[in-house]
Amino acid sequence: MRPMFKTISAAATLLSAIAPGLTPAFAQDTSPTVQPTAAPPQLPAPEVPIPPLSAAQKAFLAKWVKGGSAQGLGAAQLDDQALSDSALIKAALDRAHALHNGRVAPSDFLDIWALRPSAYDPRPGFAKAVADDKVQAWAENQSPPYAGYEGLRLGLQNYRRIASEGGWPKLAAGASESAIRKRLAVEDKSSTGQSLTAALQQAQRRYGLRPTGTLDTATIEALNVPVESRINSIMANMERWRWMPREMPVNRVQVNIAAAVLTVFEGDQPVNSMRAVTGRPGNETPMLVSTIHSIVVNPPWNVPTSIAKKELLPQGRQTLINRGYRFIKTEGGGERLQQAPGPNNSLGRLKFDFDNPFAVYLHDTPARGKFASYDRLASHGCIRLEKPVDLADLMLGNNPDFNGSVQTLIDADKTQRVSLSQKVSVYLLYWTAFAGNDGVMNFRSDPYGWDRLLATKIEKSSQSARSNITAS
Amino acid sequence: MSFPHRRLALTLPLAAVIALGACRDREPEQPEFENDTNVIEEQVMPENLTAAPEAAPENVQAEVKHAPPPVIPDEQQILDDAAAVGMTARIPRAEDIVPTEDKPAERKSAVADKTADKDDQALNQIY
């Protein structure tokens, strides 16, 4: 395998066996009182004075603050009244903050949306832009600087146009070829030059469905999602982009929870990807950013209390012992359940640890069959990997001590923690709408229902911001 | 079988299947029980039943044949997956755009230096 993560040059350290004291496993065992790490509170700084606006600056800002809908910031518009200078400045600062950090306040996030934007005060930059007469450049720099966001912005324009033209008709089973072709072309003009089978397969890939090339039930359902729902999805995903950090490490792992896929970036370029299995609805995988600090080879599974009580202990103590589980005494006089390492261990042979309050991680699995499925939201919240050995190889890269030896470590049948001297950032993200490399929109189902919830929150926050501005 | 035993016999396999959901697929890859014929009840044919003429089925659809999946080159799949996990390529911004009247060589080097600085910062963050 081509060595990846070439920038990892320092030796990883092989630490002692770690059978006891491993991190408690799996999501949903987290106390609801545990809060994800949020941006530290900022002490109020003296308010930076804004220089007087020129007529040209006022004209630009007046137009800019009325264009929030094009950025997916909600339908509440400031287009029905003239704004005073102070209201215009207030609106500009509000718009900048919303574009930079999101329309929805982090205090209104679900705990499991643990990807939080850093604190941002647009006022100093705005004051400087006014003084330097660079307000337009300042305004353009407020939105996320990523191609993913820009693709959604263009997609929003397109789907709003489609909505204004009446959307699309519903397809029924047995629809004629011409009806199918017409429907496909609404979203993807390139489908017109293809055979019907190829066009359907292309659409199915855009929806993350099995590419059967036939108008099956799942495809009909995806094609019949109303355009308004697609617009809401695009808006929700644009909002999530605003939560992303403005700078990302060039070497990192990104997971799309909704699509159950993982991509490895090296030097800011994708170098490998694999299928994953993510949390089933009810056991949602959290959105978060963290750093992978170590890999556990041949891990035991410390069964979370919730899973032990609900799913395992009812089988009876002896049955569990016969199946490789062991009961371990705890300090408080109780006991906890642990599955011994081995080929049948639920975590497989490799576990990638990163700090987070949800006790989730990436891991191998002995159940490989699910990776062939196109519906791979089936875990308790952790992320199962199709190619965990490849990922471990990538992370250990050029390290001479470990070159090509991950499998050797596995074959040793010994539980070991390999500590990465250079940690690898990991982003667990929830994307249900994204532009493909050809610019055509792709959609995934909203398995956790977060799009609809977030779209509602965006509208509510948009209305509230509008009221605050117009009241000033 | 007495009622408690029968209830136990019904609940144990169910509990086992649920338990396999922990860190595993919902559906076991292998059948849980082989040669388990107990659940198949013997069909009793009523006597003196004259076979009715078999009616021609109506609206029988031909078995739908699915097309083979398109072959996606590995490189294309990686790019597609990269789009799915979030396209983080940076788009040029107003501050990045240098007027074309400027010296091209200076412009190029400025961009390169900026990229290098960014990479260094990123390297310092995680590598």
Coordinates of C-alpha atoms in Angstrom, one line a residue:
Chain A
M1 CA 0.0 0.0 0.0
R2 CA 1.2 3.5 -0.8
P3 CA 2.3 5.1 2.4
M4 CA 0.0 7.9 3.4
F5 CA 0.2 10.6 6.0
K6 CA 3.8 11.2 5.0
T7 CA 4.0 14.0 7.4
I8 CA 3.7 11.6 10.2
S9 CA 7.4 11.0 10.8
A10 CA 7.8 10.7 14.6
A11 CA 7.7 7.3 16.0
A12 CA 4.4 6.1 17.4
T13 CA 4.8 4.5 20.8
L14 CA 3.8 1.1 21.7
L15 CA 2.4 1.2 25.1
S16 CA 1.5 -1.5 27.5
A17 CA -1.5 -3.7 27.3
I18 CA -4.6 -1.9 28.2
A19 CA -7.2 -4.5 29.1
P20 CA -8.4 -2.7 32.2
G21 CA -9.6 0.8 32.2
L22 CA -10.5 1.2 28.6
T23 CA -12.8 4.0 27.7
P24 CA -16.4 3.0 28.2
A25 CA -17.9 2.1 24.9
F26 CA -20.6 3.4 22.7
A27 CA -22.8 6.3 22.4
Q28 CA -26.1 6.7 24.2
D29 CA -24.5 5.7 27.5
T30 CA -23.8 9.4 28.1
S31 CA -25.5 11.1 30.9
P32 CA -27.7 13.9 29.6
T33 CA -26.0 16.2 32.0
V34 CA -22.7 15.9 30.1
Q35 CA -22.3 18.9 27.9
P36 CA -20.1 18.9 24.8
T37 CA -17.2 21.3 24.9
A38 CA -18.3 24.7 23.9
A39 CA -16.4 27.8 23.0
P40 CA -15.1 29.5 26.1
P41 CA -17.2 32.5 27.2
Q42 CA -15.8 35.8 26.0
L43 CA -15.3 38.7 28.4
P44 CA -17.2 41.7 27.1
A45 CA -14.7 44.0 25.3
P46 CA -15.0 47.7 24.9
E47 CA -17.2 48.3 21.8
V48 CA -15.2 49.2 18.8
P49 CA -16.5 52.4 17.3
I50 CA -17.8 52.2 13.7
P51 CA -16.7 55.2 11.5
P52 CA -19.4 57.0 9.6
L53 CA -20.6 55.2 6.5
S54 CA -20.2 56.7 3.1
A55 CA -23.2 56.9 0.8
A56 CA -21.7 54.1 -1.3
Q57 CA -21.2 51.9 1.7
K58 CA -24.7 52.5 2.9
A59 CA -26.1 51.6 -0.5
F60 CA -24.0 48.4 -0.7
L61 CA -24.9 47.3 2.9
A62 CA -28.6 48.1 2.4
K63 CA -28.6 45.7 -0.5
W64 CA -26.4 43.1 1.2
V65 CA -28.5 42.8 4.4
K66 CA -31.6 42.1 2.3
G67 CA -30.1 39.2 0.6
G68 CA -30.0 36.7 3.5
S69 CA -32.4 34.3 1.8
A70 CA -29.9 33.6 -1.0
Q71 CA -27.5 32.4 1.7
G72 CA -30.1 30.2 3.3
L73 CA -30.5 32.3 6.3
G74 CA -34.3 32.1 6.4
A75 CA -37.2 33.8 4.7
A76 CA -37.4 36.8 7.0
Q77 CA -36.4 39.7 4.8
L78 CA -35.5 43.3 5.5
D79 CA -36.9 44.5 2.3
D80 CA -40.0 46.4 3.3
Q81 CA -38.5 49.4 5.0
A82 CA -35.6 51.8 5.0
L83 CA -33.1 51.3 7.8
S84 CA -31.5 54.1 9.9
D85 CA -27.7 54.2 10.0
S86 CA -27.6 52.5 13.4
A87 CA -30.1 49.8 12.3
L88 CA -28.1 49.3 9.1
I89 CA -24.9 48.7 11.1
K90 CA -26.8 46.4 13.4
A91 CA -28.2 44.5 10.5
A92 CA -24.8 44.2 8.8
L93 CA -23.2 42.9 12.0
D94 CA -26.0 40.5 12.5
R95 CA -25.7 39.3 8.9
A96 CA -22.0 38.9 9.2
H97 CA -22.3 36.9 12.4
A98 CA -25.0 34.7 10.9
L99 CA -22.9 33.9 7.8
H100 CA -19.8 33.3 9.8
N101 CA -21.1 31.3 12.7
G102 CA -24.6 30.3 11.8
R103 CA -28.1 31.7 12.2
V104 CA -29.0 29.5 15.1
A105 CA -27.3 30.3 18.5
P106 CA -25.3 27.4 19.9
S107 CA -27.5 27.6 23.0
D108 CA -30.3 26.3 20.8
F109 CA -28.3 23.3 19.6
L110 CA -29.0 19.8 20.5
D111 CA -26.3 18.5 22.8
I112 CA -25.4 15.9 20.1
W113 CA -24.6 18.7 17.7
A114 CA -21.3 19.0 19.4
L115 CA -19.6 20.7 16.4
R116 CA -19.7 24.3 17.7
P117 CA -18.4 27.4 15.9
S118 CA -15.7 29.5 17.6
A119 CA -16.8 32.8 19.1
Y120 CA -16.8 35.5 16.5
D121 CA -17.2 39.3 16.9
P122 CA -17.6 40.9 13.4
R123 CA -17.4 44.5 14.8
P124 CA -13.6 45.1 14.7
G125 CA -13.3 43.8 11.2
F126 CA -16.3 45.8 10.1
A127 CA -14.9 49.0 11.6
K128 CA -11.7 48.5 9.8
A129 CA -13.4 47.6 6.5
V130 CA -15.4 50.9 6.7
A131 CA -12.3 52.9 7.5
D132 CA -10.4 51.2 4.6
D133 CA -13.4 51.4 2.3
K134 CA -13.4 47.6 1.8
V135 CA -16.8 46.8 3.0
Q136 CA -17.7 44.6 0.0
A137 CA -14.6 42.4 0.4
W138 CA -15.3 42.2 4.1
A139 CA -18.9 41.1 3.4
E140 CA -17.8 38.5 0.9
N141 CA -15.4 37.0 3.4
Q142 CA -18.1 36.3 6.1
S143 CA -19.5 33.1 4.6
P144 CA -17.6 29.8 4.9
P145 CA -14.7 29.7 2.4
Y146 CA -15.3 26.1 1.3
A147 CA -16.4 24.7 -2.1
G148 CA -19.0 22.6 -0.2
Y149 CA -20.8 25.7 1.0
E150 CA -20.6 27.4 -2.4
G151 CA -22.0 24.3 -4.1
L152 CA -25.0 24.5 -1.8
R153 CA -25.5 28.2 -2.3
L154 CA -25.7 27.6 -6.1
G155 CA -27.9 24.6 -5.5
L156 CA -30.2 26.7 -3.4
Q157 CA -30.6 29.1 -6.3
N158 CA -31.4 26.3 -8.6
Y159 CA -33.9 24.6 -6.4
R160 CA -35.6 27.9 -5.6
R161 CA -36.0 28.4 -9.4
I162 CA -37.4 24.9 -9.7
A163 CA -39.9 25.7 -6.9
S164 CA -40.9 28.9 -8.5
E165 CA -41.6 27.0 -11.7
G166 CA -43.9 24.6 -9.9
G167 CA -41.5 21.9 -8.7
W168 CA -41.9 18.5 -10.2
P169 CA -44.8 16.1 -10.7
K170 CA -45.0 12.9 -8.6
L171 CA -44.0 9.7 -10.3
A172 CA -45.9 6.5 -9.9
A173 CA -44.8 2.9 -10.4
G174 CA -45.0 2.1 -14.0
A175 CA -44.4 5.7 -15.1
S176 CA -43.6 6.1 -18.8
E177 CA -40.0 6.5 -20.0
S178 CA -40.7 10.0 -21.1
A179 CA -42.2 10.9 -17.7
I180 CA -39.2 9.4 -15.9
R181 CA -36.8 11.2 -18.2
K182 CA -38.5 14.5 -17.8
R183 CA -38.4 14.2 -14.0
L184 CA -34.7 13.3 -13.9
A185 CA -33.8 16.2 -16.2
V186 CA -35.4 18.7 -13.8
E187 CA -32.5 18.1 -11.4
D188 CA -29.8 16.8 -13.7
K189 CA -29.6 18.0 -17.3
S190 CA -26.9 15.5 -18.1
S191 CA -29.4 12.7 -17.8
T192 CA -30.9 13.5 -21.1
G193 CA -28.1 12.0 -23.2
Q194 CA -28.1 8.7 -21.5
S195 CA -30.0 5.4 -21.7
L196 CA -32.8 5.3 -19.2
T197 CA -31.0 2.7 -17.2
A198 CA -27.9 4.7 -17.0
A199 CA -29.8 7.9 -16.2
L200 CA -31.7 6.1 -13.4
Q201 CA -28.4 4.7 -12.0
Q202 CA -26.9 8.1 -12.0
A203 CA -29.9 9.5 -10.1
Q204 CA -29.8 6.6 -7.7
R205 CA -26.1 7.3 -7.0
R206 CA -27.1 11.0 -6.3
Y207 CA -29.5 9.8 -3.7
G208 CA -27.2 7.2 -2.2
L209 CA -29.5 4.3 -3.3
R210 CA -28.6 1.0 -4.8
P211 CA -28.0 1.7 -8.5
T212 CA -30.5 -0.8 -9.9
G213 CA -31.2 1.2 -13.0
T214 CA -34.9 0.5 -12.5
L215 CA -37.7 2.7 -11.1
D216 CA -37.9 0.9 -7.8
T217 CA -39.7 1.9 -4.7
A218 CA -36.8 3.7 -3.1
T219 CA -36.1 5.6 -6.2
I220 CA -39.7 6.7 -6.6
E221 CA -39.7 7.9 -3.0
A222 CA -36.5 9.9 -3.5
L223 CA -37.8 11.5 -6.7
N224 CA -41.1 12.3 -5.1
V225 CA -39.6 14.3 -2.2
P226 CA -41.0 17.8 -2.7
V227 CA -38.7 20.5 -3.9
E228 CA -39.5 22.5 -0.7
S229 CA -38.0 19.7 1.4
R230 CA -34.9 19.7 -0.7
I231 CA -34.6 23.4 -0.2
N232 CA -34.9 22.9 3.6
S233 CA -32.2 20.3 3.4
I234 CA -29.9 22.6 1.5
M235 CA -30.5 25.4 4.0
A236 CA -29.8 23.1 6.9
N237 CA -26.6 21.9 5.4
M238 CA -25.5 25.5 4.6
E239 CA -26.0 26.2 8.3
R240 CA -23.9 23.3 9.3
W241 CA -21.1 24.5 7.1
R242 CA -21.1 27.7 9.1
W243 CA -20.3 25.7 12.2
M244 CA -17.1 24.4 10.6
P245 CA -13.7 25.8 11.6
R246 CA -12.3 28.3 9.1
E247 CA -9.0 26.4 8.9
M248 CA -8.8 22.7 8.8
P249 CA -5.7 20.5 9.2
V250 CA -4.5 19.3 5.9
N251 CA -4.3 15.7 7.1
R252 CA -7.6 14.5 8.6
V253 CA -10.4 12.0 8.6
Q254 CA -13.9 13.2 7.7
V255 CA -17.1 11.1 8.1
N256 CA -20.5 11.8 6.7
I257 CA -22.8 10.2 9.3
A258 CA -25.9 10.4 7.0
A259 CA -24.1 8.8 4.1
A260 CA -22.1 6.4 6.2
V261 CA -18.9 7.0 4.4
L262 CA -15.4 8.1 5.5
T263 CA -12.7 9.9 3.6
V264 CA -9.0 10.3 4.5
F265 CA -7.4 13.6 3.5
E266 CA -3.7 14.0 3.1
G267 CA -2.3 17.4 2.2
D268 CA -5.9 18.6 1.9
Q269 CA -6.5 16.0 -0.9
P270 CA -8.7 12.9 -0.6
V271 CA -6.4 9.9 -0.7
N272 CA -8.7 7.1 0.4
S273 CA -12.3 6.4 1.3
M274 CA -14.4 3.6 2.7
R275 CA -17.8 2.7 3.7
A276 CA -18.8 2.9 7.3
V277 CA -21.7 2.0 9.5
T278 CA -23.1 4.8 11.6
G279 CA -25.6 5.1 14.4
R280 CA -29.2 4.0 13.8
P281 CA -32.0 6.5 14.4
G282 CA -32.4 6.5 18.2
N283 CA -28.7 5.8 18.6
E284 CA -27.5 8.8 16.7
T285 CA -23.8 9.3 16.0
P286 CA -22.9 12.8 17.3
M287 CA -21.5 15.6 15.2
L288 CA -18.2 16.5 16.6
V289 CA -14.5 17.3 15.9
S290 CA -11.7 15.6 17.9
T291 CA -8.3 14.0 17.4
I292 CA -7.5 10.4 17.2
H293 CA -4.7 9.8 19.7
S294 CA -4.3 6.1 19.7
I295 CA -5.2 2.8 18.1
V296 CA -6.1 -0.2 20.2
V297 CA -5.1 -3.5 18.6
N298 CA -7.2 -6.5 19.6
P299 CA -9.4 -4.5 21.9
P300 CA -11.7 -5.9 24.5
W301 CA -15.2 -4.4 24.5
N302 CA -16.2 -2.8 27.8
V303 CA -19.9 -3.0 27.4
P304 CA -21.8 0.1 28.4
T305 CA -24.2 -0.4 31.3
S306 CA -27.2 0.6 29.1
I307 CA -26.4 -2.0 26.5
A308 CA -25.5 -4.7 29.1
K309 CA -28.8 -4.2 31.0
K310 CA -31.0 -3.9 28.0
E311 CA -29.5 -6.4 25.6
L312 CA -27.0 -8.8 27.2
L313 CA -27.7 -9.5 30.9
P314 CA -31.2 -10.9 30.1
Q315 CA -29.5 -13.8 28.4
G316 CA -28.1 -15.0 31.7
R317 CA -24.7 -15.0 33.2
Q318 CA -23.5 -18.4 32.1
T319 CA -24.6 -17.8 28.5
L320 CA -22.6 -14.7 28.3
I321 CA -19.5 -16.4 29.8
N322 CA -19.8 -19.1 27.3
R323 CA -19.9 -16.5 24.5
G324 CA -16.6 -14.9 25.7
Y325 CA -17.9 -12.2 28.0
R326 CA -16.4 -11.8 31.5
F327 CA -17.7 -10.0 34.6
I328 CA -15.1 -7.6 36.1
K329 CA -15.4 -6.4 39.7
T330 CA -15.5 -2.7 40.1
E331 CA -14.2 -0.5 43.0
G332 CA -17.7 0.2 44.2
G333 CA -18.4 -3.5 44.7
G334 CA -20.3 -3.9 41.5
E335 CA -19.3 -5.5 38.3
R336 CA -19.1 -4.6 34.7
L337 CA -19.3 -6.6 31.5
Q338 CA -16.4 -7.0 29.1
Q339 CA -16.2 -9.0 25.9
A340 CA -12.8 -10.6 25.5
P341 CA -10.6 -9.6 22.5
G342 CA -10.6 -11.9 19.5
P343 CA -12.1 -12.5 16.1
N344 CA -15.6 -12.4 17.4
N345 CA -15.2 -9.3 19.5
S346 CA -17.8 -6.7 18.6
L347 CA -15.1 -4.1 18.0
G348 CA -13.2 -6.4 15.7
R349 CA -9.4 -6.1 15.7
L350 CA -8.8 -2.3 15.7
K351 CA -10.3 0.6 17.6
F352 CA -9.4 4.2 16.9
D353 CA -9.7 6.3 20.1
F354 CA -10.5 10.0 20.3
D355 CA -11.7 12.1 23.2
N356 CA -15.4 13.0 23.2
P357 CA -18.1 13.1 25.8
F358 CA -20.3 10.6 23.9
A359 CA -17.8 7.7 24.2
V360 CA -17.9 7.0 20.5
Y361 CA -15.0 5.9 18.4
L362 CA -14.1 4.3 15.0
H363 CA -13.6 0.5 15.0
D364 CA -13.4 -2.7 13.1
T365 CA -16.3 -5.2 13.1
P366 CA -16.6 -8.9 12.7
A367 CA -19.9 -8.3 10.9
R368 CA -18.8 -7.4 7.4
G369 CA -22.1 -8.0 5.6
K370 CA -23.6 -4.6 6.3
F371 CA -21.0 -2.8 4.2
A372 CA -22.6 -4.2 1.1
S373 CA -25.8 -2.5 2.1
Y374 CA -26.9 1.0 0.9
D375 CA -28.6 1.5 4.3
R376 CA -25.8 1.5 6.8
L377 CA -27.1 3.3 9.8
A378 CA -27.2 0.4 12.2
S379 CA -24.7 0.9 15.0
H380 CA -25.2 2.1 18.6
G381 CA -23.5 5.4 17.7
C382 CA -19.9 4.3 17.0
I383 CA -18.5 4.2 13.5
R384 CA -17.7 0.8 12.1
L385 CA -15.1 0.8 9.3
E386 CA -14.9 -1.2 6.1
K387 CA -11.1 -1.0 5.9
P388 CA -9.8 -0.4 9.4
V389 CA -6.4 -1.9 8.6
D390 CA -5.9 0.5 5.7
L391 CA -6.7 3.4 8.0
A392 CA -4.3 2.2 10.6
D393 CA -1.6 1.8 8.0
L394 CA -2.3 5.4 6.8
M395 CA -1.9 6.8 10.2
L396 CA 1.2 4.9 11.0
G397 CA 2.5 5.9 7.5
N398 CA 6.3 6.0 7.2
N399 CA 7.1 5.0 10.7
P400 CA 9.8 2.4 10.3
D401 CA 8.8 0.7 13.5
F402 CA 5.4 0.0 12.2
N403 CA 5.8 -0.1 8.4
G404 CA 3.4 -2.8 7.2
S405 CA 3.1 -4.2 10.7
V406 CA -0.5 -3.5 11.7
Q407 CA -1.5 -6.9 10.5
T408 CA 1.4 -8.4 12.5
L409 CA 0.2 -6.7 15.6
I410 CA -3.2 -8.1 15.0
D411 CA -1.9 -11.5 14.4
A412 CA -0.1 -11.4 17.8
D413 CA -3.5 -11.7 19.4
K414 CA -2.4 -9.4 22.2
T415 CA -4.2 -6.3 23.3
Q416 CA -2.0 -3.3 22.7
R417 CA -2.5 0.5 22.5
V418 CA -0.4 2.2 19.8
S419 CA -0.2 5.8 20.8
L420 CA 0.1 8.2 17.8
S421 CA 2.8 10.8 18.6
Q422 CA 1.1 12.9 15.9
K423 CA -2.6 13.0 16.4
V424 CA -5.0 12.9 13.5
S425 CA -8.1 15.2 13.4
V426 CA -11.4 13.5 12.9
Y427 CA -14.6 15.3 11.9
L428 CA -18.0 13.6 12.3
L429 CA -20.4 15.5 10.1
Y430 CA -23.9 15.2 9.0
W431 CA -24.4 16.1 5.4
T432 CA -27.7 15.3 3.7
A433 CA -27.2 17.7 0.7
F434 CA -24.1 18.3 -1.2
A435 CA -23.0 19.2 -4.7
G436 CA -21.2 16.5 -6.6
N437 CA -18.0 17.1 -8.5
D438 CA -20.2 17.9 -11.5
G439 CA -22.1 20.5 -9.5
V440 CA -25.3 18.5 -9.5
M441 CA -27.0 18.2 -6.1
N442 CA -26.8 14.9 -4.2
F443 CA -29.2 14.1 -1.4
R444 CA -29.3 11.6 1.4
S445 CA -32.3 10.8 3.5
D446 CA -32.5 12.7 6.8
P447 CA -32.3 9.7 9.0
Y448 CA -32.2 11.6 12.3
G449 CA -34.7 14.2 11.3
W450 CA -32.2 17.0 12.0
D451 CA -32.7 18.9 8.7
R452 CA -36.3 19.6 9.4
L453 CA -35.5 20.6 13.0
L454 CA -32.7 22.8 12.0
A455 CA -34.6 24.5 9.2
T456 CA -37.3 25.4 11.8
K457 CA -34.7 26.8 14.1
I458 CA -33.2 28.9 11.3
E459 CA -36.5 30.4 10.4
K460 CA -37.3 31.2 14.1
S461 CA -33.9 32.8 14.6
S462 CA -34.3 34.7 11.4
Q463 CA -37.6 36.1 12.5
S464 CA -36.2 37.1 15.9
A465 CA -33.1 38.8 14.3
R466 CA -35.4 40.8 12.0
S467 CA -37.5 41.9 14.9
N468 CA -34.5 43.1 16.8
I469 CA -33.1 45.1 13.9
T470 CA -36.4 46.7 12.9
A471 CA -37.1 47.6 16.6
S472 CA -33.9 49.6 16.9
Chain B
M1 CA -44.1 -27.8 27.6
S2 CA -45.3 -25.9 30.6
F3 CA -46.0 -22.3 30.2
P4 CA -43.0 -20.8 32.0
H5 CA -40.6 -23.0 30.0
R6 CA -42.3 -22.3 26.8
R7 CA -42.1 -18.5 27.5
L8 CA -38.4 -18.9 28.3
A9 CA -37.9 -20.8 25.1
L10 CA -39.5 -18.0 23.1
T11 CA -37.7 -15.1 24.8
L12 CA -34.2 -16.5 24.9
P13 CA -33.6 -16.6 21.1
L14 CA -35.2 -13.2 20.9
A15 CA -32.8 -11.8 23.5
A16 CA -29.9 -13.4 21.7
V17 CA -30.8 -11.7 18.4
I18 CA -31.2 -8.3 20.1
A19 CA -27.8 -8.7 21.9
L20 CA -26.1 -9.3 18.6
G21 CA -27.1 -5.8 17.6
A22 CA -24.4 -4.5 20.0
C23 CA -21.6 -3.5 17.7
R24 CA -22.9 -5.7 15.1
D25 CA -25.3 -5.6 12.3
R26 CA -29.0 -5.8 13.1
E27 CA -29.3 -8.8 10.8
P28 CA -26.9 -11.7 11.7
E29 CA -24.9 -12.8 8.7
Q30 CA -25.6 -16.4 9.4
P31 CA -28.9 -17.9 10.2
E32 CA -29.2 -18.2 14.0
F33 CA -30.7 -21.7 13.9
E34 CA -30.1 -24.3 11.3
N35 CA -32.4 -27.2 10.8
D36 CA -34.9 -25.6 13.0
T37 CA -38.0 -27.3 11.8
N38 CA -40.1 -26.8 14.9
V39 CA -41.5 -23.6 13.7
I40 CA -43.0 -25.2 10.6
E41 CA -46.4 -26.5 11.2
E42 CA -47.6 -29.5 9.2
Q43 CA -50.2 -28.5 6.7
V44 CA -53.3 -30.7 6.9
M45 CA -55.0 -31.1 3.6
P46 CA -58.8 -31.3 3.9
E47 CA -60.2 -34.4 2.4
N48 CA -62.5 -34.6 -0.6
L49 CA -61.3 -31.3 -1.9
T50 CA -61.6 -31.2 -5.6
A51 CA -58.9 -29.2 -7.3
A52 CA -60.4 -26.0 -8.8
P53 CA -59.1 -25.2 -12.2
E54 CA -56.1 -22.9 -11.9
A55 CA -57.1 -19.4 -12.9
A56 CA -54.7 -17.5 -15.1
P57 CA -53.0 -14.9 -12.9
E58 CA -53.8 -11.3 -13.7
N59 CA -51.4 -8.5 -13.9
V60 CA -48.4 -10.7 -13.6
Q61 CA -45.3 -8.5 -14.0
A62 CA -42.2 -10.0 -15.4
E63 CA -39.5 -10.3 -12.9
V64 CA -37.7 -7.0 -12.7
K65 CA -34.1 -7.4 -13.8
H66 CA -31.7 -5.0 -12.2
A67 CA -28.9 -3.6 -14.2
P68 CA -25.4 -4.4 -13.0
P69 CA -24.0 -1.6 -11.0
P70 CA -21.9 0.9 -12.9
V71 CA -18.2 0.4 -12.6
I72 CA -16.8 3.4 -10.8
P73 CA -13.0 3.7 -10.9
D74 CA -11.4 3.9 -7.4
E75 CA -10.2 7.4 -8.0
Q76 CA -13.7 8.6 -9.0
Q77 CA -15.2 6.9 -6.0
I78 CA -12.7 8.6 -3.7
L79 CA -13.7 12.0 -5.3
D80 CA -17.4 11.2 -4.9
D81 CA -16.9 10.2 -1.3
A82 CA -14.9 13.4 -0.7
A83 CA -17.8 15.4 -1.9
A84 CA -20.1 13.4 0.4
V85 CA -18.1 14.1 3.5
G86 CA -17.8 17.8 2.7
M87 CA -15.8 19.5 0.0
T88 CA -13.3 21.5 1.9
A89 CA -11.4 22.9 -1.1
R90 CA -11.2 26.6 -0.5
I91 CA -12.8 29.0 -2.9
P92 CA -10.9 32.2 -3.8
R93 CA -12.0 35.3 -1.9
A94 CA -11.8 39.0 -2.5
E95 CA -8.7 39.2 -0.4
D96 CA -7.1 36.4 -2.4
I97 CA -7.7 38.1 -5.8
V98 CA -4.8 40.2 -6.9
P99 CA -5.5 42.6 -9.8
T100 CA -4.0 41.4 -13.1
E101 CA -2.1 44.6 -13.4
D102 CA 0.2 43.4 -10.7
K103 CA 3.4 41.5 -11.6
P104 CA 2.4 37.9 -12.4
A105 CA 5.5 36.5 -10.8
E106 CA 4.9 38.3 -7.6
R107 CA 1.3 37.2 -7.6
K108 CA 2.2 33.6 -8.0
S109 CA 4.8 33.6 -5.3
A110 CA 2.5 35.4 -2.9
V111 CA -0.1 32.7 -3.4
A112 CA 2.5 30.0 -2.9
D113 CA 3.8 31.6 0.2
K114 CA 0.4 31.9 1.6
T115 CA -0.4 28.3 0.9
A116 CA 2.9 27.2 2.5
D117 CA 2.1 29.3 5.6
K118 CA -1.3 27.7 5.8
D119 CA 0.1 24.3 5.5
D120 CA 2.7 25.0 8.2
Q121 CA 0.0 26.2 10.5
A122 CA -2.0 23.1 9.9
L123 CA 1.0 20.9 10.4
N124 CA 1.6 22.6 13.7
Q125 CA -1.9 22.0 14.7
I126 CA -2.0 18.2 14.2
Y127 CA 1.3 16.9 12.8

